[in-house]
Coordinates of C-alpha atoms and ligand atoms in Angstrom, one line a residue:
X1 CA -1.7 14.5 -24.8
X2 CA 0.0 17.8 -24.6
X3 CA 0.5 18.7 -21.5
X4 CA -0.9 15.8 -19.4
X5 CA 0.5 14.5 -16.6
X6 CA 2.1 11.2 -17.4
X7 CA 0.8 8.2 -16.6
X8 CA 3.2 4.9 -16.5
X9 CA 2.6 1.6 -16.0
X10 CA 4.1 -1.8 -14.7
X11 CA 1.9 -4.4 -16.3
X12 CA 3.6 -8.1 -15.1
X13 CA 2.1 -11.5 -16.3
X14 CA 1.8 -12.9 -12.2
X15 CA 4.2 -16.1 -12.1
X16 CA 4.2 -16.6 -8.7
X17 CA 7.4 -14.3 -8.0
X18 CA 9.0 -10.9 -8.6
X19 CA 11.5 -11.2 -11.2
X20 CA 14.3 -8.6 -10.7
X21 CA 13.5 -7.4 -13.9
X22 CA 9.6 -6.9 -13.3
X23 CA 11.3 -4.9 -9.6
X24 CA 13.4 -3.0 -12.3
X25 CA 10.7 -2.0 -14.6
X26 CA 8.4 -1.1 -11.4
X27 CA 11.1 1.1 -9.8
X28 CA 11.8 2.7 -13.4
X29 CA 7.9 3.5 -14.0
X30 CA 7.2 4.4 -10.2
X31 CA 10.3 6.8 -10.0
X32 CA 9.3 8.8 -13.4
X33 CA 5.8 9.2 -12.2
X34 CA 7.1 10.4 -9.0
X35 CA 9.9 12.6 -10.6
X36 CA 6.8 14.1 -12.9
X37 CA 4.1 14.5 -10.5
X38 CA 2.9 11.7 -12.9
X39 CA 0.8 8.4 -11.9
X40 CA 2.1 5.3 -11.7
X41 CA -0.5 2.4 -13.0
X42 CA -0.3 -1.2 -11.8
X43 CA -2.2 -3.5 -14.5
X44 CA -2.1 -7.6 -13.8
X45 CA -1.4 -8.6 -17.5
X46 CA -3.2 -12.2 -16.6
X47 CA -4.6 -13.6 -19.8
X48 CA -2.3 -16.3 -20.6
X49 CA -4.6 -19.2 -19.0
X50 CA -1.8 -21.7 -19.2
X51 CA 0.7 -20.1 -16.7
X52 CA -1.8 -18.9 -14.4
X53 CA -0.6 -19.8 -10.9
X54 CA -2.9 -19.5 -7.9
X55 CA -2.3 -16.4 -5.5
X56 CA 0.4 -15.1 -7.7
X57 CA -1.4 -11.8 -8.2
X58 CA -1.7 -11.2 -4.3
X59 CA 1.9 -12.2 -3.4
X60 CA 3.0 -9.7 -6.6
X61 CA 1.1 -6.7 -4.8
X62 CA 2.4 -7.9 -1.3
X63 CA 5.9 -7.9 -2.2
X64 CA 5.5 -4.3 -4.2
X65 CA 3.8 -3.1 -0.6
X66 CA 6.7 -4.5 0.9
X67 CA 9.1 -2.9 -1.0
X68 CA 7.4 0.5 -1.0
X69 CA 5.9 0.6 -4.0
X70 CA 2.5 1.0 -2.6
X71 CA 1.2 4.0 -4.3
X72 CA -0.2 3.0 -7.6
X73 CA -3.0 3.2 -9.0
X74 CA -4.4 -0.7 -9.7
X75 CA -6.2 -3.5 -7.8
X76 CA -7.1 -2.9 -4.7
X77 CA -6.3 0.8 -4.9
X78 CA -8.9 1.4 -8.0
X79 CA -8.9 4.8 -9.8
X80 CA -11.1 5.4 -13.3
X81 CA -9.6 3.2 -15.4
X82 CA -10.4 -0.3 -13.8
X83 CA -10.5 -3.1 -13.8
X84 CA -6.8 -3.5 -13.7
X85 CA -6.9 -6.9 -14.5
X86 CA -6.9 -7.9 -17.4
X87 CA -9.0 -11.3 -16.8
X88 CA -11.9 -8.9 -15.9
X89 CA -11.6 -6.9 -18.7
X90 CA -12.5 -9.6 -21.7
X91 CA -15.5 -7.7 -22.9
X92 CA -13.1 -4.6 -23.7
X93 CA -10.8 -6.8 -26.0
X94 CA -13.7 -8.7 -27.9
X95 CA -15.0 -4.9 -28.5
X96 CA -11.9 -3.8 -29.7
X97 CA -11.2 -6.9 -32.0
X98 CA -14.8 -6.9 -33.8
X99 CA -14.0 -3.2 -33.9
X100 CA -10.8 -3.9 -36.2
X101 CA -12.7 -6.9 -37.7
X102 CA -15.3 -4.2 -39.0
X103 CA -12.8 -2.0 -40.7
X104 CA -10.5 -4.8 -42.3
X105 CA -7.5 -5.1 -39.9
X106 CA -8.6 -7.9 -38.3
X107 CA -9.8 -10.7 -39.2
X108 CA -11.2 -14.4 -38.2
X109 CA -9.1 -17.6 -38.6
X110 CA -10.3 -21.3 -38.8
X111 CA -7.4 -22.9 -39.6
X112 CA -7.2 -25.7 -38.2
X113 CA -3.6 -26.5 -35.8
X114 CA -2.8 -28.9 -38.6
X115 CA -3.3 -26.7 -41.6
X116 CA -0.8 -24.2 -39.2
X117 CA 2.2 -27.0 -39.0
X118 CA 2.4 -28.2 -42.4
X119 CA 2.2 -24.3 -43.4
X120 CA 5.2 -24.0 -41.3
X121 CA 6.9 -26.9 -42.1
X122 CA 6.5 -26.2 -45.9
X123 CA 8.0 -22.4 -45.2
X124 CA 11.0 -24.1 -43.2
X125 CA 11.6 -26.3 -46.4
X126 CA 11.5 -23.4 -48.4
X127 CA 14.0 -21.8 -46.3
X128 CA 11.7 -18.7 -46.0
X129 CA 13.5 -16.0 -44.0
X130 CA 10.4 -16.0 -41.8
X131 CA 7.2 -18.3 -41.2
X132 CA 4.1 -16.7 -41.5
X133 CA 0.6 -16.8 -41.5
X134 CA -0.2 -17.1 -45.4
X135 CA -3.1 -15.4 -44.8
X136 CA -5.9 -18.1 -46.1
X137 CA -8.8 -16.9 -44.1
X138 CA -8.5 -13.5 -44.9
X139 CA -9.3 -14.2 -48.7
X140 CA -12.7 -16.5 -48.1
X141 CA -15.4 -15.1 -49.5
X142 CA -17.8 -13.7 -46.9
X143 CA -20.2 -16.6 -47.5
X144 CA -17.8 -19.0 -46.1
X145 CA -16.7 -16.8 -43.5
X146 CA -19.8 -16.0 -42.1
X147 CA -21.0 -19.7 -42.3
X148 CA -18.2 -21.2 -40.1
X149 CA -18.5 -18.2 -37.5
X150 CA -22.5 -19.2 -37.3
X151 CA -21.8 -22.5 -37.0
X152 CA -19.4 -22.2 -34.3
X153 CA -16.2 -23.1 -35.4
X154 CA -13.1 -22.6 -33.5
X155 CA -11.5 -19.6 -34.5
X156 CA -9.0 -17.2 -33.5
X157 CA -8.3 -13.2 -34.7
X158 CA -5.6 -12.3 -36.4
X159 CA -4.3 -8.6 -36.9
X160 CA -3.9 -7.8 -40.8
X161 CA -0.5 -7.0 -41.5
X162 CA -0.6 -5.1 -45.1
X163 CA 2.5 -4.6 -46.8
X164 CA 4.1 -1.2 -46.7
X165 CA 6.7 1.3 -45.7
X166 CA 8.7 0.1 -42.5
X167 CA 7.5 0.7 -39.0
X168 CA 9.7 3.7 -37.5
X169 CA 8.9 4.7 -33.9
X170 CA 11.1 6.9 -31.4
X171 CA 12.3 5.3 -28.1
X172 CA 13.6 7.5 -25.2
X173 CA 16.3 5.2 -24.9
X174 CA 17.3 3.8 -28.3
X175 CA 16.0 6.3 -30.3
X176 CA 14.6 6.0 -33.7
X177 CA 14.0 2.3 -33.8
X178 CA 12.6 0.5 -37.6
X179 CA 11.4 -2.4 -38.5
X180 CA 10.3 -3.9 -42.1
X181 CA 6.3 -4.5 -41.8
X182 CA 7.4 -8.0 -44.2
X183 CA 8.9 -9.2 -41.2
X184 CA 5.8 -9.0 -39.3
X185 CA 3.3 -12.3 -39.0
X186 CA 0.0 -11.7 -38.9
X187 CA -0.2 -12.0 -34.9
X188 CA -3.3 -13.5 -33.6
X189 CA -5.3 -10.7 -31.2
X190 CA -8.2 -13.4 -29.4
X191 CA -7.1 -16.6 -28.8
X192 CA -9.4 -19.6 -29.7
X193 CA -10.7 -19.8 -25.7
X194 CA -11.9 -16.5 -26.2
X195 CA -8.6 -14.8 -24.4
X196 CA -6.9 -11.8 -25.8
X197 CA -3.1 -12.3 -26.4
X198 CA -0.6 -10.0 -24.7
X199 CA -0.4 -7.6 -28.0
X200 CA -4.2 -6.4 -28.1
X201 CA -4.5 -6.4 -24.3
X202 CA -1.5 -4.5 -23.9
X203 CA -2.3 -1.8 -26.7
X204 CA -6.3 -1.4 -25.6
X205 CA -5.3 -0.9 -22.1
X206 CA -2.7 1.5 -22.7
X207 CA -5.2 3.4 -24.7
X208 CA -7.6 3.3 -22.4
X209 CA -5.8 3.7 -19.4
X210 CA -4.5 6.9 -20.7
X211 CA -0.7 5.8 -20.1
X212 CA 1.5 8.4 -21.6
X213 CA 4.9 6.6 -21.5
X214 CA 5.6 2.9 -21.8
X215 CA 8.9 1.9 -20.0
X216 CA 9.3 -1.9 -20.2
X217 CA 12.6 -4.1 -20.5
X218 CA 14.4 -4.5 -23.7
X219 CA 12.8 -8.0 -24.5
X220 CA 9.7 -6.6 -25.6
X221 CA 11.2 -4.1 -28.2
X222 CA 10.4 -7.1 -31.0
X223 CA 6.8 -6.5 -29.7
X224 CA 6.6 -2.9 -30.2
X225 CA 6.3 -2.7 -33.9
X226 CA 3.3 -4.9 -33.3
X227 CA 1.8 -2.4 -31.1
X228 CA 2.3 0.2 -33.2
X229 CA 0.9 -1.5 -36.1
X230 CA -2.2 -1.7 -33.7
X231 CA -2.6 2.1 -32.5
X232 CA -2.4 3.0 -36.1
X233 CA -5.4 0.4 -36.9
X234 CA -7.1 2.2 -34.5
X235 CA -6.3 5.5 -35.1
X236 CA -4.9 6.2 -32.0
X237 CA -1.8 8.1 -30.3
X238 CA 1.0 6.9 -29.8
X239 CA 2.4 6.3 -26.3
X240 CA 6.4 7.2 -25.8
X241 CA 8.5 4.1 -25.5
X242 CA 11.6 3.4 -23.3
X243 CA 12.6 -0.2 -23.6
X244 CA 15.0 -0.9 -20.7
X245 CA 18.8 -2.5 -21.1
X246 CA 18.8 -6.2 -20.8
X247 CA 19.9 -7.4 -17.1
X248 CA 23.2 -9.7 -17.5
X249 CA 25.1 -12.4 -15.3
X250 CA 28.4 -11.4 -14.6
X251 CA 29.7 -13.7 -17.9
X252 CA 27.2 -11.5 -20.1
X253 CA 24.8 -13.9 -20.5
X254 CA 20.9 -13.1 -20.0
X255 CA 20.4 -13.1 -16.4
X256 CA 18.9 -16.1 -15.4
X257 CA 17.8 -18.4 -13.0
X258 CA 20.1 -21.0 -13.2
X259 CA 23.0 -19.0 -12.2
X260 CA 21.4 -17.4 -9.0
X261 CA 18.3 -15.8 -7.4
X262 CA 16.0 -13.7 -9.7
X263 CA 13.4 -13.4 -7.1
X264 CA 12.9 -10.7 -5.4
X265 CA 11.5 -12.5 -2.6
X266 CA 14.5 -14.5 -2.6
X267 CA 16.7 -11.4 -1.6
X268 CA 14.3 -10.3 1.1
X269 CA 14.6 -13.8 2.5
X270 CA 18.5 -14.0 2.6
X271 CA 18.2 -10.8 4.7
X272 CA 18.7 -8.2 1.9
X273 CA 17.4 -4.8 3.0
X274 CA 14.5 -3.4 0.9
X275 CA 15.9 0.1 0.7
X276 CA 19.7 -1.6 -0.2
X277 CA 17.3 -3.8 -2.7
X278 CA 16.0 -0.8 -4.5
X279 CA 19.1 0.7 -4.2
X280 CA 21.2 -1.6 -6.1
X281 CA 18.6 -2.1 -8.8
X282 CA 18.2 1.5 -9.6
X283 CA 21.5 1.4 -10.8
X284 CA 21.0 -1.6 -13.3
X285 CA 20.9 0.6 -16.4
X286 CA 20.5 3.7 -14.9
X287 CA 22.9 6.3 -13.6
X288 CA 22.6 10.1 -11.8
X289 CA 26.1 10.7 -13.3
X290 CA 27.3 11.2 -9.8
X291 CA 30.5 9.7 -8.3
X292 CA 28.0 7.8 -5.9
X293 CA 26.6 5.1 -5.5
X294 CA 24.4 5.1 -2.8
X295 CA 20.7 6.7 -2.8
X296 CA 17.7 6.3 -1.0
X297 CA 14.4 5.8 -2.6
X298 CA 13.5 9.9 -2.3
X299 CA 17.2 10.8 -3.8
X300 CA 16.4 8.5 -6.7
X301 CA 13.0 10.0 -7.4
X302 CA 14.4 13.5 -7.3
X303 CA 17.5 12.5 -9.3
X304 CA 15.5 10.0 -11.7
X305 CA 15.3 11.0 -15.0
X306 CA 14.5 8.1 -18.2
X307 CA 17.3 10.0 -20.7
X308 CA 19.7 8.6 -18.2
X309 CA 18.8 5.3 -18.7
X310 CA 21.3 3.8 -20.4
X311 CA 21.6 1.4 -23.6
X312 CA 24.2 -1.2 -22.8
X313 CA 23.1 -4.4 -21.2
X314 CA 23.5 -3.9 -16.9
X315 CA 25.2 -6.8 -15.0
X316 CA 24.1 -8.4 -12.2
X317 CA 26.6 -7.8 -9.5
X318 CA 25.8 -9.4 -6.3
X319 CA 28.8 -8.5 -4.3
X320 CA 27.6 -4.7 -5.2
X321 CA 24.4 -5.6 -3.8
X322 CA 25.7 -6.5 -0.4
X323 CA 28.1 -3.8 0.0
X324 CA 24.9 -1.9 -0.5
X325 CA 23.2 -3.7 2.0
X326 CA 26.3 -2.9 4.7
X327 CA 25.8 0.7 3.4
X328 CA 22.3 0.4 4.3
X329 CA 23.0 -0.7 7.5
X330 CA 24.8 1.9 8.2
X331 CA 22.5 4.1 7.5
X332 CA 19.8 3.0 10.1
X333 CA 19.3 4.3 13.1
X334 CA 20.1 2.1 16.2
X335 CA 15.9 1.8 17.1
X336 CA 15.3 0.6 13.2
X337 CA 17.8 -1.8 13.5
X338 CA 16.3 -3.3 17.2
X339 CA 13.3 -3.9 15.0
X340 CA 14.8 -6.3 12.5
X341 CA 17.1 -7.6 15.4
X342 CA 13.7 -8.8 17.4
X343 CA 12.1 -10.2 14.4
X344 CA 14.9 -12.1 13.8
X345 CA 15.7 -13.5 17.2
X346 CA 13.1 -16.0 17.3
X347 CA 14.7 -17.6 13.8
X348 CA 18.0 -18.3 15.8
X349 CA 19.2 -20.8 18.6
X350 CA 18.4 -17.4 20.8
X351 CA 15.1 -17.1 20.4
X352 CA 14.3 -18.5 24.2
X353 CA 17.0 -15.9 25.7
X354 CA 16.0 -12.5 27.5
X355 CA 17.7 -9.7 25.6
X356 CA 16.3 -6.7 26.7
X357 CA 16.1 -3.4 24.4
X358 CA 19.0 -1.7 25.7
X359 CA 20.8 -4.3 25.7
X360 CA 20.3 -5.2 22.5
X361 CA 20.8 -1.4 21.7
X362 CA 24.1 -1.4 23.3
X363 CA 25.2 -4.9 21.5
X364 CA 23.7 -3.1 17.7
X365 CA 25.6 0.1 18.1
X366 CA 29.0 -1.7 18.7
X367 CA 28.2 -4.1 15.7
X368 CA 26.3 -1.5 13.1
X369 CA 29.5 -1.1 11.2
X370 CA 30.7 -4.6 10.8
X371 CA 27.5 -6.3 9.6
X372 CA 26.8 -7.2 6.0
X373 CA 23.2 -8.2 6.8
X374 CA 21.3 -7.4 10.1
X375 CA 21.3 -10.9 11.0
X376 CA 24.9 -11.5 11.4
X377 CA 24.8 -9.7 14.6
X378 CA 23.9 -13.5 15.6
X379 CA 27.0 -15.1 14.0
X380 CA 29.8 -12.4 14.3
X381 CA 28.8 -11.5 17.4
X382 CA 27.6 -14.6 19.1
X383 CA 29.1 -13.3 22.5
X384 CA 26.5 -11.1 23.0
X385 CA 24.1 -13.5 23.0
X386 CA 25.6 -16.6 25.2
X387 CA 29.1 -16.7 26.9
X388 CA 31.8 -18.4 24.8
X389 CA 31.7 -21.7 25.0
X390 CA 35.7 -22.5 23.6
X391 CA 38.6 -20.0 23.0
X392 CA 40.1 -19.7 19.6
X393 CA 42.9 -21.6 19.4
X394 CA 45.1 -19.5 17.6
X395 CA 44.4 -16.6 19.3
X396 CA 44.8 -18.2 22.4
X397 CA 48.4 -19.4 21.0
X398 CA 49.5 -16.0 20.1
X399 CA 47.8 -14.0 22.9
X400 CA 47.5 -15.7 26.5
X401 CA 50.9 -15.2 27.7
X402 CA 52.2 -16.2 31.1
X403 CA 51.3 -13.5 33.2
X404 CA 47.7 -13.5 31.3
X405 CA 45.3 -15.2 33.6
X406 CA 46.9 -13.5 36.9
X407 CA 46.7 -9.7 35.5
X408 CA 42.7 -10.7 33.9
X409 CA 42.3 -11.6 37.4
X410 CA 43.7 -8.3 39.0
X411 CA 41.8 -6.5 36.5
X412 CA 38.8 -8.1 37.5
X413 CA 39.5 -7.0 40.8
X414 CA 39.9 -3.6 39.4
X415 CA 36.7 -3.5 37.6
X416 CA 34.7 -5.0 40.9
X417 CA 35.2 -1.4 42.2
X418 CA 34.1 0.6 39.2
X419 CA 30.7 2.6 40.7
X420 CA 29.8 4.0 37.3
X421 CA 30.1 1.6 34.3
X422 CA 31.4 3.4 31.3
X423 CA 33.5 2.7 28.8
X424 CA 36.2 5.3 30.3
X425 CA 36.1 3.5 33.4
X426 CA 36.9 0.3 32.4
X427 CA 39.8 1.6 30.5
X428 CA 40.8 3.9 33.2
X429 CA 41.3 0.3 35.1
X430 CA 42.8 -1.4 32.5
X431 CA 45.1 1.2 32.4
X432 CA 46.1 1.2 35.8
X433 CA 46.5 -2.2 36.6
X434 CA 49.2 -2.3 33.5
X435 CA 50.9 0.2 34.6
X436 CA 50.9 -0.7 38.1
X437 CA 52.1 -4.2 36.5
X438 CA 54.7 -2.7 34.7
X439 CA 53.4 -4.3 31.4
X440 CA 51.8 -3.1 28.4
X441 CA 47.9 -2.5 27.8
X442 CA 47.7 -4.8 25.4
X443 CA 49.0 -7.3 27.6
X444 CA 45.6 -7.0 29.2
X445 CA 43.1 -6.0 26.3
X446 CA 43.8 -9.1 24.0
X447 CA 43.7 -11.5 26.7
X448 CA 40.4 -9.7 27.9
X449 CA 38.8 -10.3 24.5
X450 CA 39.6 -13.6 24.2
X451 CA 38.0 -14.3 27.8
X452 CA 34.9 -12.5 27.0
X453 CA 34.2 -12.9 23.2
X454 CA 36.5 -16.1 22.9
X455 CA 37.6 -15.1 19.6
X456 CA 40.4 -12.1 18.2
X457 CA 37.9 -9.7 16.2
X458 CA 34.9 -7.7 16.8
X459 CA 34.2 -4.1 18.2
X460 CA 36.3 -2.3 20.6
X461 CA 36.8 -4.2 23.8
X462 CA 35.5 -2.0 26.0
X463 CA 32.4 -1.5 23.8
X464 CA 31.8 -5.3 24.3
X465 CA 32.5 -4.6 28.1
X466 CA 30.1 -2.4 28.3
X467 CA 27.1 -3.9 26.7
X468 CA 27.9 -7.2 28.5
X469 CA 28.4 -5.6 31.7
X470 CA 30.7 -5.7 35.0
X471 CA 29.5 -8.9 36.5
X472 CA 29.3 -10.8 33.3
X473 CA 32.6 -9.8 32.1
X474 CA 33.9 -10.7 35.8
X475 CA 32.1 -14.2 35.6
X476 CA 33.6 -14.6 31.9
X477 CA 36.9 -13.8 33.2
X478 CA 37.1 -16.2 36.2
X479 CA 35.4 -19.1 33.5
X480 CA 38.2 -18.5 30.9
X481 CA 41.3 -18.1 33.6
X482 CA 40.1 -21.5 34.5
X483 CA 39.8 -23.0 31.3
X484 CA 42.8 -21.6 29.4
X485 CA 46.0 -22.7 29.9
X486 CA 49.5 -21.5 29.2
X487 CA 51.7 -23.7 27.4
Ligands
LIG1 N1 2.9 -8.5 -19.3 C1 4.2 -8.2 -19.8 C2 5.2 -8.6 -18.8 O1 5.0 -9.6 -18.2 C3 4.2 -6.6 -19.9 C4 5.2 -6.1 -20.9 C5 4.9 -4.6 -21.1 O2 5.2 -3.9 -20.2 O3 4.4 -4.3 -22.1 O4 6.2 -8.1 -18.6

């Protein structure tokens, strides 16, 4: 392998969503092959018949489209090592297993599920550090092996685990790594319905797909002595390993479900930016070693690098995830954000309103640095999307003075004359019908908000002026001079 280009790999099981982890593991592979002028492989690891869901495999490849993880090499996008999913690929395994059967590695097993229970229960008695395989069927005599394969017993293969100096393999991350071969069961290859089990599919394709480095989460370290158990039976290269940190709750615990999202299509659904997305789980066991935190997805393949991975467990922080997301935001130009304000729109009570471009332009660009997610432009900034409909009461208490509704009305007057409608203008107005009132300009701005946002916060006033325009902050004035009262 000296000298090859790497090759990587994200090989998920399809479950019918992208784990965080499997999004972690994909942006880990796809950013070293990217860093390396490598390839990045997509293989659909789908032999496990009993959690086969319908259309998960599509939806996986959608979502890593989506994301903009588009550029592997895998279904749909075939290169010379296909089929890329494992389901189409059974002949290969049943090669490989007679193959290891041949030279004594492998072998068949007829126990029956019975014989394989009280086994176990008898070791459990026994208090056996660990329950294995006892190996019965690997000491018939060929007679009796051959006569219940030709009769067409059920069978499955195992891998023959022979006793012997412990397994020692390198990881980029955790360096050397050892295991005792004792601990190791005899792990079956070929299931009885003919299907290859995770370890021989795994190992073969790796082989044969040429893949250089294997960079998977931590959970499957237990697994790797396994595998290298396997290359060795069939006298084969080692690939590098990098086994990822564990992703955590915030309590340390194994991220899971049941405290939160762990779909990816989740985040995308509450509004979570893809680019804040990838973002945020870059840094889950990974770091530049920068005093930053934010990155786009071609600073993190320049910068990516898998020595920097780190070792220690990486907790889930959602609160860093939306201060990404703001971040992100920030970070669009105004004509990105009108497209994910407009595919919104029809989702909200607006979606039968006519907001035209520039308008909506005008409404993002006073908004871009107070939203969280795109969509909050709707919420926070209602105002811009139907007049107010009440006046906070509060603000109303502390604002609308005596004096308010006759100087909104002067400045109304004042603003009826403005020609050119910019936000120096409208100051320029303000400005002079408080001084020519001999009162302060707050006097009129706070008031002002109120009567055309109805609430205290949001963007400068005369930005909201401005987008709204003269004759409907005129109209919004007259409607709250009438409604609001002093008391
Ligand atoms: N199919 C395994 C998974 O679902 C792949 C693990 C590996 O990368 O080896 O994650």
């Amino acid at each position: 392998m000296i000298n090859q280009k790497p090759r990587v790999r994200f090989a998920p099981s399809p479950t019918g969503y992208l784990h965080i982890g499997g999004l972690r593991t994909a942006l880990y592979n796809y950013l070293f092959a990217k860093n390396t002028g490598g390839q990045f492989v997509l293989r659909i690891e789908d032999t496990d018949r009993n959690r086969f869901v319908e259309g998960a495999t599509e939806q996986l490849i959608d979502v890593l489209k989506f994301i903009g993880l588009e550029d592997f090499e895998g279904p749909g996008n075939e290169g010379d090592f296909g089929p890329y999913i494992q389901s189409e690929r059974l002949e290969i395994y049943h090669d490989h297993a007679n193959q290891l059967i041949e030279n004594g590695h492998a072998y068949r097993c007829f126990c029956s599920q019975e014989r394989l229970l009280n086994l176990r229960e008898e070791q459990q008695k026994q208090k056996l550090p660990q329950v294995k395989y006892d190996k019965h069927c690997l000491y018939l005599s060929d007679e009796v092996k051959k006569q219940k394969f030709e009769s067409g017993e059920s069978f499955v293969v195992r891998l023959n685990i022979r006793p012997g100096i412990k397994v020692i393999f390198n990881d980029i991350v955790r360096d050397r790594v050892e295991f005792d071969r004792d601990t190791i069961d005899d792990q079956v290859l070929i299931k009885s319905d003919g299907f290859p089990t995770y370890h021989l599919a795994n190992v073969v394709d790796d082989h044969l797909m040429k893949i250089t480095h294997v960079i998977r989460g931590e959970e499957w370290l237990t697994s790797t002595p396994k595998h290298v158990i396997l290359y060795e039976a069939f006298g084969w290269e080692l690939p590098k390993f990098a086994h990822l940190p564990l992703l955590l709750n915030p309590d340390k615990s194994k991220l899971s479900k049941r405290q939160g999202d762990v779909a990816v299509e989740d985040y995308l659904a509450k509004g979570y930016l893809k680019e804040a997305l990838i973002n945020f789980v870059a840094l889950l066991g990974w770091s530049a070693g920068e005093q930053k935190d934010f990155y786009t997805l071609n600073e993190l393949i320049q910068k990516f690098t898998l020595e920097r991975v780190h070792k220690a467990g990486a907790v889930f922080n959602v609160e860093k995830l939306s201060w990404l997301n703001a971040e992100h935001i920030r970070a669009k130009s105004i004509d990105e954000l009108l497209n994910y304000v407009k595919q919104e729109l029809p989702n909200t009570k607006y979606k039968n309103g006519n907001y035209p471009d520039a308008y909506l332009k005008s409404a993002i660009e006073s908004m871009k640095e107070r939203l969280n997610f795109v969509t909050d432009i709707f919420e926070k900034s209602f105002y811009y999307f139907e007049p107010p409909t009440s006046y906070d009461e509060a603000i109303v208490a502390k604002r609308w003075k005596e004096r308010s509704a006759e100087l909104l009305l002067k400045l109304a007057e004042a603003f009826e004359m403005i020609d050119e409608p910019t936000k120096e203008n409208f100051e320029f107005a303000l400005h002079t019908v408080a001084e020519k009132n001999e009162v302060g300009n707050g006097q009129l701005i706070h008031p002002l908000r109120l009567a055309i946002s109805g609430i205290g916060v949001g963007p400068g006033v005369y930005d909201i002026v401005l987008t709204i325009g003269k004759d409907e902050t005129i109209r919004r004035i007259k409607s709250a001079v009438e409604t609001i009262k002093f008391e």
